């Protein structure tokens, strides 16, 4: 038992407070003045994962927040360390994921004097957070930690920042002076207003073409059981957003992803479960949506309601509970089912045939569809899939099926490239501790890999047996072949000659993994992909990297709409 006169420093108080708030993981990079914080965290039993770049560390910590519903910590040094973490903080805010960032800062007696890495951190962090503060004194650190954790998970989840000057980290006070704060409970449940529930039921009962959209808010809110009951009880067609995939399995008979465009265009009532009407959903506007569409928005955040659309009805509350409120009041749906389902099923059949052509084209250099289809066929259904890149992610969203909620992590709302390896480290460490039989498979483009490629050392250091598959098209969106590259090289200055989208052709990324002690495979054919992936899957104790050569000019199937070009919207 601690004696009354025992003294503790700020680092130990912070670590104890984080632990008592249920923090299990800390990702970061240490240096002055936060080395003591990482050491104190480990002493408290918080697992510390040292990363190679604060960007990746902040992405990793935010992924834990999404997967578990409780925040992890990203620990950074002062000034530039925090600035690097703004990447993950903004990504967490845009994705509505909880995250706590703890930043060391320059000693308070040097402030205003041009101290080492001095920077207005609390102020600068504010736009990247829900809450940004420096504890008012060492003894009140627990109060600020509880507040940050609470703010990160209550209401719409997001990022919170705690600033600790170097002297606050090392200053000691008697243990008896430290304020005691209880663990903040999970966020209280919110239920929708009963009159809006009644209106929703009226809308649904009169709808002839209803559609449910399942977003990553439903995944984050662990609403899978309620959403499945609601959808299957009423035989409702549903569409997942990219990270809503897996709340219900992608191969569920009521999933209409393969006729996404037509389902969105023709639906007359849409029940939107934890998704925003932003670019991912084409703003809920024509021509992608019907001009008379009625949208029922189910969201925890009241400010989200009515964004971009005019005919909306808001159900503010937790998705699982609100969906249940609707379910128990529904009595029947009028006869929409047959004609609407007939229409959707016809369209689905036609579209599946379109993919089939590309899947069966196994000629080298390979196309995305054939490769992603093979990966999908081979990896276990319960894999956590991390997917990023331009074509690799767009086509991967369609080809890589999810069967479980929170098992897909991608560039998300912010469209952030470079999240892949941070997410992979987080998923792998979480699986190590909580689901050792699951595989973590990261499928990314060569450009996406480049942002945080050094994290393969992190993976090796902690013996995390992931499978990383790089779809290498030698560039960003599209690349250049070896022959064209050589002719450019001999023609003159490469900085003037090479297309800005190009990367060096046929870079052997797999050698990096092999160099760090993992397994590396170079693949040019479907046969060698099958062989390499099988071998990687068999090695459950080792990381593998498979580089798959993709035709530099391979693209998505032609799209009916081009949302990035205003004139064609
Ligand atoms: P997607 O990328 O899948 O379209 P978004 O990130 O745009 O999804 O939207 C997720 C929405 O879910 C946010 O508006 C957020 O406020 C909301 N949300 C998060 N958790 C819950 C929850 N438990 N219940 C209801 N809404 C939630």
Coordinates of C-alpha atoms in Angstrom, one line a residue, residues 10-511:
X10 CA 3.0 13.7 -13.8
X11 CA 3.9 10.8 -16.1
X12 CA 2.8 8.2 -13.6
X13 CA -0.4 10.2 -12.8
X14 CA -1.2 10.4 -16.5
X15 CA -0.5 6.7 -17.0
X16 CA -2.7 5.7 -14.0
X17 CA -5.5 7.9 -15.2
X18 CA -5.4 6.5 -18.7
X19 CA -5.4 3.0 -17.3
X20 CA -8.3 3.7 -15.0
X21 CA -10.2 5.1 -18.1
X22 CA -9.8 1.7 -19.8
X23 CA -7.0 2.7 -22.2
X24 CA -5.3 -0.5 -23.4
X25 CA -3.0 0.7 -26.1
X26 CA -0.6 3.7 -26.7
X27 CA 1.0 4.2 -30.1
X28 CA 3.7 6.8 -30.5
X29 CA 7.2 7.9 -31.0
X30 CA 9.2 8.9 -27.9
X31 CA 11.7 11.7 -27.5
X32 CA 12.1 14.7 -25.2
X33 CA 9.9 15.2 -23.1
X34 CA 7.7 12.1 -23.3
X35 CA 10.0 9.1 -22.9
X36 CA 8.9 9.0 -19.2
X37 CA 5.3 8.9 -20.3
X38 CA 5.7 5.8 -22.4
X39 CA 7.7 4.1 -19.6
X40 CA 5.1 5.0 -17.0
X41 CA 2.3 3.7 -19.3
X42 CA 4.1 0.3 -19.7
X43 CA 4.5 0.2 -15.9
X44 CA 0.8 0.6 -15.6
X45 CA 0.1 -2.3 -18.1
X46 CA -0.8 -0.1 -21.1
X47 CA 0.8 -1.7 -24.2
X48 CA 3.1 0.7 -25.9
X49 CA 3.7 0.3 -29.6
X50 CA 6.6 2.4 -30.9
X51 CA 6.0 3.5 -34.5
X52 CA 8.2 5.1 -37.1
X53 CA 6.2 8.2 -37.9
X54 CA 3.6 10.0 -35.8
X55 CA 1.2 10.0 -38.8
X56 CA 1.0 6.2 -38.7
X57 CA 0.9 6.2 -34.9
X58 CA -2.1 8.5 -35.0
X59 CA -3.9 6.4 -37.6
X60 CA -3.2 3.3 -35.6
X61 CA -4.6 4.7 -32.4
X62 CA -7.7 5.9 -34.1
X63 CA -8.3 2.5 -35.7
X64 CA -8.4 0.9 -32.2
X65 CA -11.0 3.5 -31.2
X66 CA -13.2 2.5 -34.2
X67 CA -12.8 -1.2 -33.6
X68 CA -13.3 -1.2 -29.9
X69 CA -15.4 1.9 -29.1
X70 CA -12.9 3.1 -26.5
X71 CA -10.0 5.4 -27.4
X72 CA -6.4 4.4 -27.7
X73 CA -3.7 7.0 -27.1
X74 CA -1.2 8.5 -29.6
X75 CA 1.8 9.8 -27.8
X76 CA 3.9 12.5 -29.5
X77 CA 6.8 14.8 -28.8
X78 CA 6.4 18.6 -28.8
X79 CA 6.1 20.8 -31.9
X80 CA 6.8 18.7 -35.0
X81 CA 5.7 15.5 -33.3
X82 CA 2.3 16.9 -32.7
X83 CA 2.1 18.5 -36.2
X84 CA 2.7 15.1 -37.7
X85 CA -0.1 13.7 -35.7
X86 CA -2.6 16.3 -37.0
X87 CA -2.9 13.9 -40.0
X88 CA -4.5 11.2 -37.8
X89 CA -6.4 13.7 -35.6
X90 CA -8.1 15.2 -38.6
X91 CA -8.7 11.7 -40.1
X92 CA -10.3 10.6 -36.8
X93 CA -12.5 13.7 -36.7
X94 CA -13.7 13.2 -40.3
X95 CA -14.4 9.5 -39.6
X96 CA -16.1 10.3 -36.3
X97 CA -13.7 7.9 -34.4
X98 CA -12.5 8.4 -30.8
X99 CA -8.8 9.2 -30.3
X100 CA -6.7 10.7 -27.5
X101 CA -3.5 12.4 -28.4
X102 CA -1.1 13.2 -25.6
X103 CA 1.6 15.7 -26.6
X104 CA 4.7 16.7 -24.6
X105 CA 5.4 20.4 -24.9
X106 CA 8.2 22.7 -24.0
X107 CA 8.9 23.4 -20.3
X108 CA 6.6 26.1 -18.9
X109 CA 9.6 28.2 -17.7
X110 CA 10.9 28.4 -21.3
X111 CA 7.6 29.4 -22.8
X112 CA 7.7 32.7 -24.8
X113 CA 11.5 32.4 -24.9
X114 CA 11.8 30.3 -28.1
X115 CA 12.1 27.1 -26.0
X116 CA 13.0 23.7 -27.6
X117 CA 10.2 22.8 -30.1
X118 CA 8.0 25.5 -28.5
X119 CA 4.7 25.8 -30.3
X120 CA 1.2 27.0 -29.4
X121 CA 0.0 23.3 -29.2
X122 CA -3.3 23.6 -27.4
X123 CA -4.4 26.4 -29.7
X124 CA -3.1 24.7 -32.9
X125 CA -4.6 21.4 -32.0
X126 CA -8.1 22.9 -31.5
X127 CA -9.4 22.6 -35.1
X128 CA -8.3 19.0 -35.2
X129 CA -10.2 18.1 -32.0
X130 CA -13.4 18.1 -30.0
X131 CA -11.4 19.2 -26.9
X132 CA -7.9 20.5 -26.5
X133 CA -6.5 21.4 -23.1
X134 CA -3.5 21.5 -20.8
X135 CA -4.1 20.3 -17.2
X136 CA -4.2 23.3 -14.9
X137 CA -1.9 21.5 -12.4
X138 CA -0.2 18.1 -11.9
X139 CA -2.7 17.0 -9.3
X140 CA -5.7 17.6 -11.8
X141 CA -4.3 15.4 -14.6
X142 CA -6.9 12.7 -13.8
X143 CA -9.7 15.2 -14.3
X144 CA -8.5 16.2 -17.7
X145 CA -7.9 12.6 -18.8
X146 CA -11.5 11.6 -17.9
X147 CA -12.9 14.6 -19.6
X148 CA -10.9 13.9 -22.8
X149 CA -11.9 10.2 -22.8
X150 CA -15.6 11.2 -22.2
X151 CA -15.6 13.8 -24.9
X152 CA -14.0 11.4 -27.4
X153 CA -16.8 8.9 -27.1
X154 CA -19.9 10.9 -26.1
X155 CA -22.1 12.4 -28.8
X156 CA -20.4 12.1 -32.1
X157 CA -17.0 10.5 -31.4
X158 CA -13.8 12.3 -32.2
X159 CA -10.3 13.3 -31.2
X160 CA -9.2 15.0 -27.9
X161 CA -5.8 16.5 -27.2
X162 CA -4.0 16.7 -23.8
X163 CA -0.9 18.9 -23.6
X164 CA 1.8 18.2 -21.0
X165 CA 4.7 20.5 -20.6
X166 CA 8.0 18.7 -19.8
X167 CA 8.1 20.0 -16.2
X168 CA 4.5 18.7 -15.6
X169 CA 5.7 15.3 -16.7
X170 CA 8.6 15.1 -14.3
X171 CA 7.2 17.2 -11.4
X172 CA 6.4 15.2 -8.3
X173 CA 3.6 15.7 -5.8
X174 CA 2.4 13.6 -2.8
X175 CA 0.1 10.8 -3.9
X176 CA -2.5 12.0 -1.5
X177 CA -2.8 15.3 -3.5
X178 CA -3.8 13.6 -6.7
X179 CA -7.5 14.1 -7.5
X180 CA -9.4 10.8 -7.9
X181 CA -11.8 10.4 -10.9
X182 CA -13.9 7.4 -11.8
X183 CA -13.8 5.6 -15.1
X184 CA -16.3 7.4 -17.4
X185 CA -19.1 5.0 -18.4
X186 CA -19.9 4.2 -22.0
X187 CA -22.0 6.9 -23.6
X188 CA -25.6 6.9 -22.4
X189 CA -28.2 5.6 -24.8
X190 CA -30.3 8.1 -26.7
X191 CA -33.8 7.2 -28.1
X192 CA -35.6 8.9 -30.9
X193 CA -38.7 11.0 -30.4
X194 CA -41.8 8.6 -30.6
X195 CA -43.6 11.0 -33.0
X196 CA -40.8 10.7 -35.5
X197 CA -40.8 6.9 -35.2
X198 CA -44.5 7.0 -36.1
X199 CA -43.8 9.2 -39.1
X200 CA -41.1 6.9 -40.2
X201 CA -43.4 3.9 -40.1
X202 CA -46.0 5.9 -42.1
X203 CA -43.4 6.7 -44.7
X204 CA -42.2 3.1 -44.9
X205 CA -45.7 1.7 -45.1
X206 CA -46.5 4.0 -48.1
X207 CA -43.2 3.4 -49.8
X208 CA -43.0 1.2 -52.9
X209 CA -39.2 1.3 -53.2
X210 CA -37.6 1.5 -49.8
X211 CA -33.9 1.1 -49.3
X212 CA -31.7 1.0 -46.2
X213 CA -28.2 2.4 -46.3
X214 CA -25.8 1.0 -43.6
X215 CA -22.9 3.3 -42.8
X216 CA -19.9 3.1 -40.6
X217 CA -21.8 4.8 -37.8
X218 CA -23.8 1.5 -37.6
X219 CA -20.6 -0.5 -37.4
X220 CA -19.1 1.8 -34.8
X221 CA -22.3 1.8 -32.8
X222 CA -22.3 -2.1 -32.7
X223 CA -25.8 -2.0 -34.2
X224 CA -25.3 -5.2 -36.3
X225 CA -27.9 -7.3 -34.5
X226 CA -30.7 -4.7 -34.5
X227 CA -30.0 -3.7 -38.1
X228 CA -30.0 -7.3 -39.3
X229 CA -33.3 -8.0 -37.5
X230 CA -34.9 -4.9 -39.0
X231 CA -33.7 -5.6 -42.5
X232 CA -34.5 -9.3 -42.6
X233 CA -37.8 -9.0 -40.9
X234 CA -39.1 -6.7 -43.6
X235 CA -37.2 -8.1 -46.5
X236 CA -35.6 -4.6 -47.1
X237 CA -32.9 -4.1 -49.8
X238 CA -29.8 -2.6 -48.2
X239 CA -26.6 -1.0 -49.4
X240 CA -23.5 -0.7 -47.2
X241 CA -21.2 2.3 -47.5
X242 CA -17.5 1.3 -47.8
X243 CA -16.9 0.8 -44.0
X244 CA -20.6 -0.1 -43.4
X245 CA -19.6 -3.3 -45.2
X246 CA -19.9 -6.3 -42.9
X247 CA -22.6 -5.0 -40.5
X248 CA -24.5 -7.5 -42.6
X249 CA -22.5 -9.8 -44.8
X250 CA -21.8 -8.5 -48.3
X251 CA -23.1 -11.8 -49.7
X252 CA -26.4 -11.5 -47.9
X253 CA -29.3 -12.0 -50.3
X254 CA -30.8 -8.6 -49.4
X255 CA -27.6 -6.7 -50.2
X256 CA -28.0 -4.8 -53.5
X257 CA -24.4 -3.5 -53.8
X258 CA -24.1 -4.9 -57.3
X259 CA -26.9 -2.5 -58.4
X260 CA -25.9 0.4 -56.2
X261 CA -26.5 3.1 -58.8
X262 CA -30.0 1.9 -59.8
X263 CA -31.0 1.3 -56.2
X264 CA -30.0 4.8 -55.2
X265 CA -31.6 6.4 -58.2
X266 CA -35.0 4.6 -57.9
X267 CA -35.6 4.3 -54.2
X268 CA -38.4 6.5 -52.9
X269 CA -37.6 6.2 -49.1
X270 CA -34.1 5.8 -47.8
X271 CA -33.4 4.8 -44.2
X272 CA -29.9 6.2 -43.6
X273 CA -28.3 4.4 -40.7
X274 CA -25.1 6.1 -39.5
X275 CA -23.9 7.6 -42.8
X276 CA -23.6 11.2 -43.9
X277 CA -24.9 12.6 -47.2
X278 CA -21.4 13.7 -48.2
X279 CA -19.4 12.8 -51.3
X280 CA -19.5 9.1 -50.5
X281 CA -23.3 9.2 -51.0
X282 CA -23.3 11.8 -53.7
X283 CA -24.8 14.4 -51.4
X284 CA -28.2 12.6 -51.6
X285 CA -28.9 14.7 -54.7
X286 CA -30.1 14.0 -58.2
X287 CA -29.1 12.5 -60.6
X288 CA -27.7 9.9 -58.2
X289 CA -30.8 10.0 -56.1
X290 CA -34.4 10.3 -57.0
X291 CA -35.6 13.9 -57.1
X292 CA -38.5 13.2 -54.7
X293 CA -36.5 11.0 -52.3
X294 CA -37.5 11.0 -48.7
X295 CA -34.6 10.4 -46.4
X296 CA -34.9 9.2 -42.8
X297 CA -31.6 10.1 -41.1
X298 CA -30.7 8.0 -38.1
X299 CA -27.8 9.7 -36.4
X300 CA -26.3 10.3 -32.9
X301 CA -25.5 13.9 -34.0
X302 CA -28.4 16.3 -34.3
X303 CA -26.4 18.8 -36.3
X304 CA -26.0 16.3 -39.1
X305 CA -29.7 16.3 -39.9
X306 CA -30.9 18.0 -43.0
X307 CA -27.4 18.4 -44.5
X308 CA -27.7 18.7 -48.3
X309 CA -31.3 17.4 -48.6
X310 CA -34.7 19.0 -48.2
X311 CA -37.1 16.1 -47.6
X312 CA -35.7 14.5 -44.5
X313 CA -36.9 13.2 -41.2
X314 CA -34.5 12.9 -38.3
X315 CA -34.3 10.2 -35.8
X316 CA -31.7 11.3 -33.3
X317 CA -30.3 8.4 -31.2
X318 CA -28.2 5.3 -31.1
X319 CA -28.8 3.3 -34.2
X320 CA -29.3 -0.1 -32.5
X321 CA -32.0 1.4 -30.2
X322 CA -33.7 3.6 -32.8
X323 CA -33.9 0.7 -35.3
X324 CA -35.4 -1.4 -32.5
X325 CA -38.0 1.4 -31.8
X326 CA -39.0 1.3 -35.5
X327 CA -39.0 -2.5 -35.7
X328 CA -41.4 -3.0 -32.8
X329 CA -43.9 -0.5 -34.1
X330 CA -44.0 -1.8 -37.6
X331 CA -47.0 -4.0 -38.5
X332 CA -46.7 -4.6 -42.2
X333 CA -45.3 -3.1 -45.4
X334 CA -47.6 -2.8 -48.4
X335 CA -46.9 -4.8 -51.5
X336 CA -43.8 -3.1 -52.7
X337 CA -41.7 -6.2 -52.4
X338 CA -42.4 -8.0 -55.6
X339 CA -42.0 -5.3 -58.3
X340 CA -39.1 -3.5 -56.5
X341 CA -37.2 -6.7 -55.8
X342 CA -37.8 -7.9 -59.4
X343 CA -36.3 -4.7 -60.7
X344 CA -33.3 -4.9 -58.4
X345 CA -32.6 -8.5 -59.1
X346 CA -32.6 -8.1 -62.8
X347 CA -30.1 -5.2 -62.6
X348 CA -27.9 -7.2 -60.2
X349 CA -27.7 -10.1 -62.7
X350 CA -26.6 -7.8 -65.5
X351 CA -23.9 -6.1 -63.4
X352 CA -22.5 -9.4 -62.1
X353 CA -22.0 -10.4 -65.7
X354 CA -19.9 -7.3 -66.4
X355 CA -17.5 -8.1 -63.6
X356 CA -17.3 -11.7 -64.7
X357 CA -15.6 -10.7 -68.0
X358 CA -12.8 -8.9 -66.1
X359 CA -12.4 -11.6 -63.5
X360 CA -11.9 -14.2 -66.1
X361 CA -9.3 -12.2 -67.9
X362 CA -6.2 -13.7 -66.3
X363 CA -3.7 -12.5 -68.9
X364 CA -0.5 -10.8 -67.8
X365 CA 0.0 -8.0 -66.9
X366 CA -2.9 -8.7 -64.6
X367 CA -6.0 -6.5 -64.1
X368 CA -7.4 -5.5 -60.7
X369 CA -10.6 -7.5 -60.9
X370 CA -8.9 -10.9 -61.5
X371 CA -6.3 -10.3 -58.7
X372 CA -8.8 -9.0 -56.1
X373 CA -11.2 -11.8 -56.9
X374 CA -8.5 -14.3 -56.2
X375 CA -7.5 -12.7 -53.0
X376 CA -11.2 -12.6 -51.9
X377 CA -11.5 -16.3 -52.7
X378 CA -8.5 -17.3 -50.7
X379 CA -8.5 -15.2 -47.5
X380 CA -10.6 -16.5 -44.6
X381 CA -14.0 -14.9 -44.2
X382 CA -13.2 -13.5 -40.8
X383 CA -10.1 -11.6 -41.9
X384 CA -9.7 -7.9 -41.1
X385 CA -9.2 -6.2 -44.4
X386 CA -7.3 -3.0 -44.8
X387 CA -7.8 -1.5 -48.2
X388 CA -6.4 1.7 -49.7
X389 CA -5.1 3.1 -53.0
X390 CA -7.0 4.6 -55.9
X391 CA -8.1 1.7 -58.1
X392 CA -7.0 -0.9 -55.5
X393 CA -9.5 0.6 -53.0
X394 CA -12.3 1.5 -55.4
X395 CA -12.3 -2.0 -57.0
X396 CA -11.4 -3.6 -53.7
X397 CA -14.6 -2.2 -52.1
X398 CA -16.6 -4.2 -54.6
X399 CA -14.4 -7.4 -54.9
X400 CA -13.3 -7.9 -51.3
X401 CA -16.3 -9.1 -49.4
X402 CA -16.8 -8.5 -45.7
X403 CA -18.6 -10.9 -43.5
X404 CA -18.3 -9.2 -40.1
X405 CA -18.7 -5.6 -38.8
X406 CA -15.7 -3.4 -38.3
X407 CA -13.6 -5.7 -40.4
X408 CA -12.9 -3.2 -43.2
X409 CA -10.6 -0.2 -42.7
X410 CA -10.0 2.1 -45.6
X411 CA -9.2 5.7 -46.6
X412 CA -12.6 6.7 -45.1
X413 CA -14.5 10.0 -45.2
X414 CA -11.3 12.1 -45.6
X415 CA -10.1 9.9 -48.5
X416 CA -6.7 9.7 -46.7
X417 CA -4.1 7.7 -48.5
X418 CA -1.3 6.3 -46.3
X419 CA -3.5 5.1 -43.5
X420 CA -3.0 1.4 -44.4
X421 CA 0.1 0.4 -42.5
X422 CA -0.9 2.3 -39.3
X423 CA -4.3 0.6 -39.4
X424 CA -2.6 -2.7 -40.1
X425 CA -0.3 -2.4 -37.1
X426 CA -3.4 -1.6 -34.9
X427 CA -5.5 -4.4 -36.3
X428 CA -2.7 -6.9 -35.9
X429 CA -1.9 -5.9 -32.3
X430 CA -5.6 -6.1 -31.4
X431 CA -5.9 -9.5 -33.0
X432 CA -2.8 -10.7 -31.2
X433 CA -4.5 -9.9 -27.9
X434 CA -8.2 -10.5 -28.6
X435 CA -8.7 -12.7 -31.7
X436 CA -5.5 -14.6 -32.4
X437 CA -7.1 -16.8 -35.0
X438 CA -8.0 -13.9 -37.3
X439 CA -5.7 -12.8 -40.2
X440 CA -5.1 -9.2 -41.0
X441 CA -4.8 -8.6 -44.7
X442 CA -3.7 -5.2 -46.1
X443 CA -4.4 -4.8 -49.8
X444 CA -3.0 -1.5 -51.0
X445 CA -1.6 0.2 -54.0
X446 CA 2.1 0.9 -54.5
X447 CA 1.6 4.6 -54.0
X448 CA -0.4 4.1 -50.7
X449 CA 2.3 1.8 -49.4
X450 CA 4.9 4.5 -49.9
X451 CA 3.4 6.8 -47.3
X452 CA 4.3 4.6 -44.3
X453 CA 6.3 1.7 -45.8
X454 CA 8.8 1.9 -42.9
X455 CA 6.1 0.5 -40.6
X456 CA 7.0 -2.9 -41.8
X457 CA 9.9 -2.7 -39.4
X458 CA 7.3 -2.1 -36.6
X459 CA 5.4 -5.2 -37.7
X460 CA 8.5 -7.2 -37.7
X461 CA 9.7 -5.8 -34.3
X462 CA 6.5 -6.9 -32.6
X463 CA 6.2 -10.2 -34.6
X464 CA 2.8 -9.3 -36.1
X465 CA 2.0 -11.9 -38.7
X466 CA 0.1 -9.8 -41.2
X467 CA -0.2 -10.3 -45.0
X468 CA 0.5 -7.2 -47.1
X469 CA -0.4 -7.3 -50.7
X470 CA 0.8 -4.5 -52.9
X471 CA -1.0 -4.1 -56.2
X472 CA 1.8 -2.5 -58.2
X473 CA 0.7 -0.5 -61.2
X474 CA 3.9 1.6 -61.1
X475 CA 2.1 4.8 -60.2
X476 CA -0.7 6.9 -58.7
X477 CA -4.0 5.8 -60.3
X478 CA -2.0 4.7 -63.4
X479 CA 1.6 4.2 -64.0
X480 CA 4.2 3.6 -66.7
X481 CA 5.8 0.4 -68.0
X482 CA 9.5 -0.4 -67.8
X483 CA 10.2 0.2 -71.5
X484 CA 8.6 3.7 -71.5
X485 CA 10.5 4.5 -68.4
X486 CA 13.8 3.5 -69.9
X487 CA 13.2 5.6 -73.0
X488 CA 12.4 8.6 -70.8
X489 CA 15.6 8.0 -68.8
X490 CA 17.7 8.2 -71.9
X491 CA 15.7 11.2 -73.2
X492 CA 16.7 13.7 -70.5
X493 CA 15.8 15.1 -67.1
X494 CA 13.3 12.8 -65.5
X495 CA 11.9 15.6 -63.4
X496 CA 10.8 17.3 -66.6
X497 CA 9.9 14.1 -68.5
X498 CA 8.1 11.6 -66.3
X499 CA 4.3 11.8 -65.9
X500 CA 3.7 13.1 -62.3
X501 CA 1.5 10.0 -61.7
X502 CA 4.4 7.6 -62.3
X503 CA 6.6 5.7 -59.8
X504 CA 9.6 3.6 -60.6
X505 CA 8.4 0.6 -62.5
X506 CA 8.5 -2.9 -61.0
X507 CA 10.0 -1.8 -57.7
X508 CA 10.6 -5.0 -55.7
X509 CA 8.7 -4.0 -52.5
X510 CA 8.7 -7.6 -51.3
X511 CA 12.5 -7.4 -50.8

